[in-house]
Tab-separated table of C-alpha atoms in Angstrom:
chain	number	residue	atom	x	y	z
L	1	MET	CA	17.265	12.970	-9.626
L	2	ASP	CA	15.204	14.878	-7.074
L	3	VAL	CA	12.067	13.000	-6.013
L	4	ALA	CA	9.439	14.628	-3.801
L	5	ILE	CA	9.273	11.942	-1.118
L	6	HIS	CA	9.734	11.930	2.667
L	7	ALA	CA	13.362	12.444	3.665
L	8	SER	CA	13.616	9.055	5.417
L	9	TRP	CA	12.683	7.268	2.187
L	10	LYS	CA	14.750	9.585	0.008
L	11	GLU	CA	17.870	8.598	1.922
L	12	VAL	CA	17.373	4.828	1.798
L	13	LEU	CA	16.166	4.816	-1.836
L	14	LYS	CA	18.597	7.382	-3.233
L	15	ASP	CA	20.442	4.795	-5.348
L	16	GLU	CA	17.149	3.630	-6.837
L	17	PHE	CA	16.277	7.122	-8.046
L	18	THR	CA	19.377	7.276	-10.262
L	19	LYS	CA	18.842	3.940	-12.018
L	20	PRO	CA	17.961	4.119	-15.740
L	21	TYR	CA	14.583	2.372	-15.294
L	22	PHE	CA	13.461	4.938	-12.699
L	23	VAL	CA	14.568	7.894	-14.798
L	24	GLN	CA	12.671	6.435	-17.768
L	25	LEU	CA	9.647	5.687	-15.559
L	26	THR	CA	9.397	9.209	-14.170
L	27	ASN	CA	9.790	10.750	-17.622
L	28	GLU	CA	7.027	8.535	-18.974
L	29	ILE	CA	4.701	9.213	-16.055
L	30	ARG	CA	5.332	12.956	-16.307
L	31	ASN	CA	4.429	12.879	-19.993
L	32	LEU	CA	1.249	10.919	-19.265
L	33	TYR	CA	0.131	13.477	-16.679
L	34	ILE	CA	0.642	16.182	-19.325
L	35	SER	CA	-0.872	14.384	-22.329
L	36	LYS	CA	-3.819	12.891	-20.410
L	37	LYS	CA	-4.339	15.809	-18.066
L	38	GLY	CA	-6.929	15.032	-15.412
L	39	PHE	CA	-7.181	11.351	-16.372
L	40	ILE	CA	-4.214	9.929	-14.430
L	41	PHE	CA	-4.726	9.066	-10.752
L	42	PRO	CA	-3.835	9.887	-8.064
L	43	LYS	CA	-2.950	13.583	-8.346
L	44	GLY	CA	0.730	14.088	-9.117
L	45	ASN	CA	1.494	15.414	-5.637
L	46	GLU	CA	-0.097	12.303	-4.067
L	47	ILE	CA	1.882	9.600	-5.893
L	48	PHE	CA	4.224	9.113	-2.914
L	49	ARG	CA	1.667	10.009	-0.242
L	50	ALA	CA	1.893	6.592	1.450
L	51	PHE	CA	5.586	7.282	2.091
L	52	ASP	CA	4.967	10.831	3.302
L	53	LEU	CA	2.397	9.725	5.892
L	54	CYS	CA	4.476	6.732	7.043
L	55	PRO	CA	8.213	7.486	7.345
L	56	LEU	CA	10.551	4.487	7.227
L	57	ASP	CA	11.421	4.610	10.918
L	58	GLU	CA	7.716	4.452	11.834
L	59	VAL	CA	6.733	1.459	9.661
L	60	ARG	CA	5.247	-1.395	11.667
L	61	VAL	CA	2.877	-2.981	9.148
L	62	VAL	CA	2.978	-3.190	5.341
L	63	ILE	CA	-0.230	-3.830	3.382
L	64	LEU	CA	0.398	-4.450	-0.287
L	65	GLY	CA	-2.181	-3.518	-2.905
L	66	GLN	CA	-2.111	-3.686	-6.711
L	67	ASP	CA	-2.699	-0.325	-8.389
L	68	PRO	CA	-4.739	2.792	-7.531
L	69	TYR	CA	-8.506	2.874	-7.961
L	70	PRO	CA	-9.222	3.913	-11.580
L	71	THR	CA	-12.429	5.687	-10.538
L	72	ARG	CA	-12.353	9.484	-10.440
L	73	GLY	CA	-12.206	10.893	-6.919
L	74	HIS	CA	-11.193	7.622	-5.260
L	75	ALA	CA	-7.383	7.223	-5.351
L	76	HIS	CA	-5.249	9.432	-3.124
L	77	GLY	CA	-1.959	7.584	-2.781
L	78	LEU	CA	-2.739	4.844	-0.247
L	79	CYS	CA	-3.702	1.321	-1.270
L	80	PHE	CA	-7.357	0.392	-0.603
L	81	SER	CA	-8.041	3.882	0.835
L	82	VAL	CA	-10.455	6.426	-0.655
L	83	GLU	CA	-11.174	10.100	-0.150
L	84	PRO	CA	-13.453	10.758	2.875
L	85	ASN	CA	-16.528	11.643	0.806
L	86	VAL	CA	-16.571	8.437	-1.292
L	87	LYS	CA	-19.748	6.375	-0.790
L	88	PRO	CA	-20.386	3.542	-1.165
L	89	PHE	CA	-16.973	2.126	-0.345
L	90	PRO	CA	-15.175	0.115	-3.037
L	91	LYS	CA	-16.103	-3.537	-2.519
L	92	SER	CA	-12.613	-4.679	-1.484
L	93	LEU	CA	-12.396	-1.936	1.147
L	94	ASN	CA	-15.863	-2.804	2.401
L	95	ASN	CA	-14.764	-6.427	2.810
L	96	ILE	CA	-11.671	-5.277	4.741
L	97	PHE	CA	-13.917	-3.382	7.156
L	98	LYS	CA	-16.211	-6.415	7.471
L	99	GLU	CA	-13.257	-8.598	8.437
L	100	ILE	CA	-12.079	-6.034	11.011
L	101	GLN	CA	-15.599	-5.970	12.446
L	102	SER	CA	-15.650	-9.770	12.684
L	103	ASP	CA	-12.073	-10.029	13.966
L	104	LEU	CA	-11.989	-7.164	16.459
L	105	GLY	CA	-15.621	-6.182	16.996
L	106	LYS	CA	-15.116	-2.691	15.584
L	107	ILE	CA	-18.007	-1.021	13.792
L	108	VAL	CA	-17.567	-0.161	10.119
L	109	PRO	CA	-16.256	3.440	9.998
L	110	SER	CA	-18.168	6.301	8.423
L	111	ASP	CA	-15.503	6.955	5.796
L	112	GLY	CA	-12.920	4.934	3.892
L	113	ASN	CA	-9.951	7.261	4.330
L	114	LEU	CA	-7.119	5.163	5.799
L	115	ASP	CA	-4.834	8.091	6.635
L	116	ARG	CA	-5.456	7.123	10.258
L	117	TRP	CA	-3.711	3.791	9.674
L	118	ALA	CA	-0.793	5.323	7.786
L	119	LYS	CA	-0.139	7.765	10.620
L	120	GLN	CA	0.150	4.798	13.023
L	121	GLY	CA	2.876	3.113	10.974
L	122	VAL	CA	0.919	1.158	8.357
L	123	LEU	CA	2.546	1.528	4.935
L	124	LEU	CA	-0.323	1.225	2.450
L	125	LEU	CA	1.735	0.395	-0.606
L	126	ASN	CA	0.408	-0.271	-4.092
L	127	THR	CA	2.632	-2.341	-6.384
L	128	VAL	CA	1.952	0.200	-9.168
L	129	LEU	CA	1.557	3.813	-8.063
L	130	THR	CA	-0.426	5.384	-10.935
L	131	VAL	CA	-3.324	4.452	-13.231
L	132	GLU	CA	-5.426	5.886	-16.064
L	133	GLU	CA	-9.098	6.580	-15.422
L	134	GLY	CA	-11.289	3.575	-16.127
L	135	LYS	CA	-8.349	1.346	-17.038
L	136	PRO	CA	-7.187	-0.943	-14.200
L	137	ASP	CA	-3.607	-2.163	-14.632
L	138	SER	CA	-3.014	0.455	-17.358
L	139	HIS	CA	0.389	1.414	-15.903
L	140	LYS	CA	1.480	-2.149	-15.271
L	141	GLY	CA	4.951	-2.830	-16.682
L	142	LEU	CA	6.089	0.803	-16.842
L	143	GLY	CA	8.612	0.249	-14.049
L	144	TRP	CA	6.696	0.891	-10.832
L	145	GLU	CA	6.978	-2.801	-9.933
L	146	LYS	CA	10.776	-2.571	-9.840
L	147	PHE	CA	10.571	0.461	-7.589
L	148	THR	CA	8.078	-1.015	-5.126
L	149	ASP	CA	10.026	-4.293	-5.053
L	150	ALA	CA	13.054	-2.224	-4.015
L	151	VAL	CA	10.940	-0.616	-1.272
L	152	ILE	CA	9.941	-4.042	0.094
L	153	GLN	CA	13.558	-5.204	-0.012
L	154	LYS	CA	14.729	-2.095	1.850
L	155	ILE	CA	12.114	-2.551	4.564
L	156	ASN	CA	13.110	-6.191	4.855
L	157	SER	CA	16.807	-5.386	5.256
L	158	GLU	CA	16.600	-2.158	7.261
L	159	LYS	CA	13.874	-3.138	9.732
L	160	GLU	CA	12.956	-5.978	12.084
L	161	GLY	CA	9.611	-7.173	13.394
L	162	ILE	CA	7.454	-5.852	10.545
L	163	VAL	CA	4.059	-7.377	9.747
L	164	PHE	CA	3.570	-7.935	6.001
L	165	MET	CA	-0.045	-8.500	4.941
L	166	LEU	CA	-0.056	-10.145	1.505
L	167	TRP	CA	-3.523	-10.494	0.008
L	168	GLY	CA	-3.948	-12.241	-3.328
L	169	SER	CA	-1.518	-14.000	-5.655
L	170	LYS	CA	0.263	-10.845	-6.850
L	171	ALA	CA	1.059	-9.766	-3.307
L	172	ILE	CA	1.947	-13.287	-2.156
L	173	ALA	CA	4.499	-13.462	-4.982
L	174	LYS	CA	6.533	-10.862	-3.029
L	175	GLU	CA	6.968	-13.295	-0.119
L	176	GLU	CA	10.346	-14.463	-1.405
L	177	MET	CA	11.780	-10.985	-0.764
L	178	ILE	CA	10.930	-11.108	2.940
L	179	ASP	CA	13.031	-12.759	5.658
L	180	LYS	CA	10.576	-14.859	7.676
L	181	SER	CA	13.059	-15.107	10.542
L	182	LYS	CA	12.845	-11.311	11.064
L	183	HIS	CA	9.271	-10.489	10.097
L	184	LEU	CA	5.698	-11.832	10.253
L	185	ILE	CA	4.079	-12.690	6.914
L	186	LEU	CA	0.281	-12.960	6.850
L	187	LYS	CA	-1.195	-14.347	3.604
L	188	SER	CA	-4.703	-14.777	2.259
L	189	VAL	CA	-6.737	-14.423	-0.899
L	190	HIS	CA	-7.565	-10.890	-2.039
L	191	PRO	CA	-10.458	-9.062	-0.290
L	192	SER	CA	-12.175	-8.647	-3.673
L	193	PRO	CA	-15.775	-9.958	-3.826
L	194	LEU	CA	-14.476	-12.556	-6.305
L	195	SER	CA	-12.288	-14.209	-3.689
L	196	ALA	CA	-12.971	-12.868	-0.157
L	197	HIS	CA	-15.208	-15.831	0.731
L	198	ARG	CA	-12.363	-18.231	-0.095
L	199	GLY	CA	-10.219	-17.268	2.873
L	200	PHE	CA	-10.037	-13.533	3.448
L	201	PHE	CA	-13.086	-13.572	5.670
L	202	GLY	CA	-11.947	-15.229	8.881
L	203	CYS	CA	-8.211	-14.709	8.276
L	204	LYS	CA	-7.992	-12.576	11.442
L	205	HIS	CA	-4.949	-10.727	10.113
L	206	PHE	CA	-5.695	-7.613	12.134
L	207	SER	CA	-5.744	-9.324	15.529
L	208	LYS	CA	-2.734	-11.456	14.516
L	209	ALA	CA	-0.801	-8.322	13.572
L	210	ASN	CA	-1.552	-6.702	16.910
L	211	GLU	CA	-0.666	-9.868	18.792
L	212	PHE	CA	2.736	-9.914	17.048
L	213	LEU	CA	3.348	-6.213	17.766
L	214	ARG	CA	2.340	-6.724	21.389
L	215	MET	CA	4.777	-9.637	21.678
L	216	LEU	CA	7.572	-7.308	20.486
L	217	GLU	CA	6.408	-4.632	22.958
L	218	LYS	CA	5.405	-2.344	20.096
L	219	THR	CA	2.249	-0.222	20.092
L	220	GLU	CA	-0.719	-1.988	18.526
L	221	ILE	CA	-2.577	-0.537	15.540
L	222	ASP	CA	-5.998	0.948	16.187
L	223	TRP	CA	-7.741	-0.564	13.183
């Protein structure tokens, strides 16, 4: 089936798009966008935005989130990122910026739009790519997890020297798909206020990622 996704991803995932689970998933998601018009996030044309902003050949870092923000006006296709006008920042995103400030000395930015990271080769991938307003995890189990697992496996096999940032138990569970001899895996608790003080603060993942990229003579990320 034809999926509106960047050509580099369309090529490497073409077999995935023809599998029965994916056909069923897209039919179900399409029906939800119609039946619950305006209450499914992100917008339909932003579901694969993380892939469009970060083509496969440009991926250097993968940050794995859970599902999109269920708050209206927040989700726009990149994990942890929000539209530029959203204030205050979601608490997890605010904690990410606090850690960057502590780790690298960078001031907290004026907006929470992480397009700037994606355009540098950071794939901001949610495990589940859609959600219903006000209902976190509402699209869990529809099939997105199979698709995003396939994405991780493709990156693992097709690329070398990628930094995978796995925050929280759900993300860390994906570790078994990643070849540690080829890639760097950075793990910590989730940046949520419920857990950030138990190891996310002080993890220094951002400086560690840049150190690894520098060692491979790759361009560092301007976090």
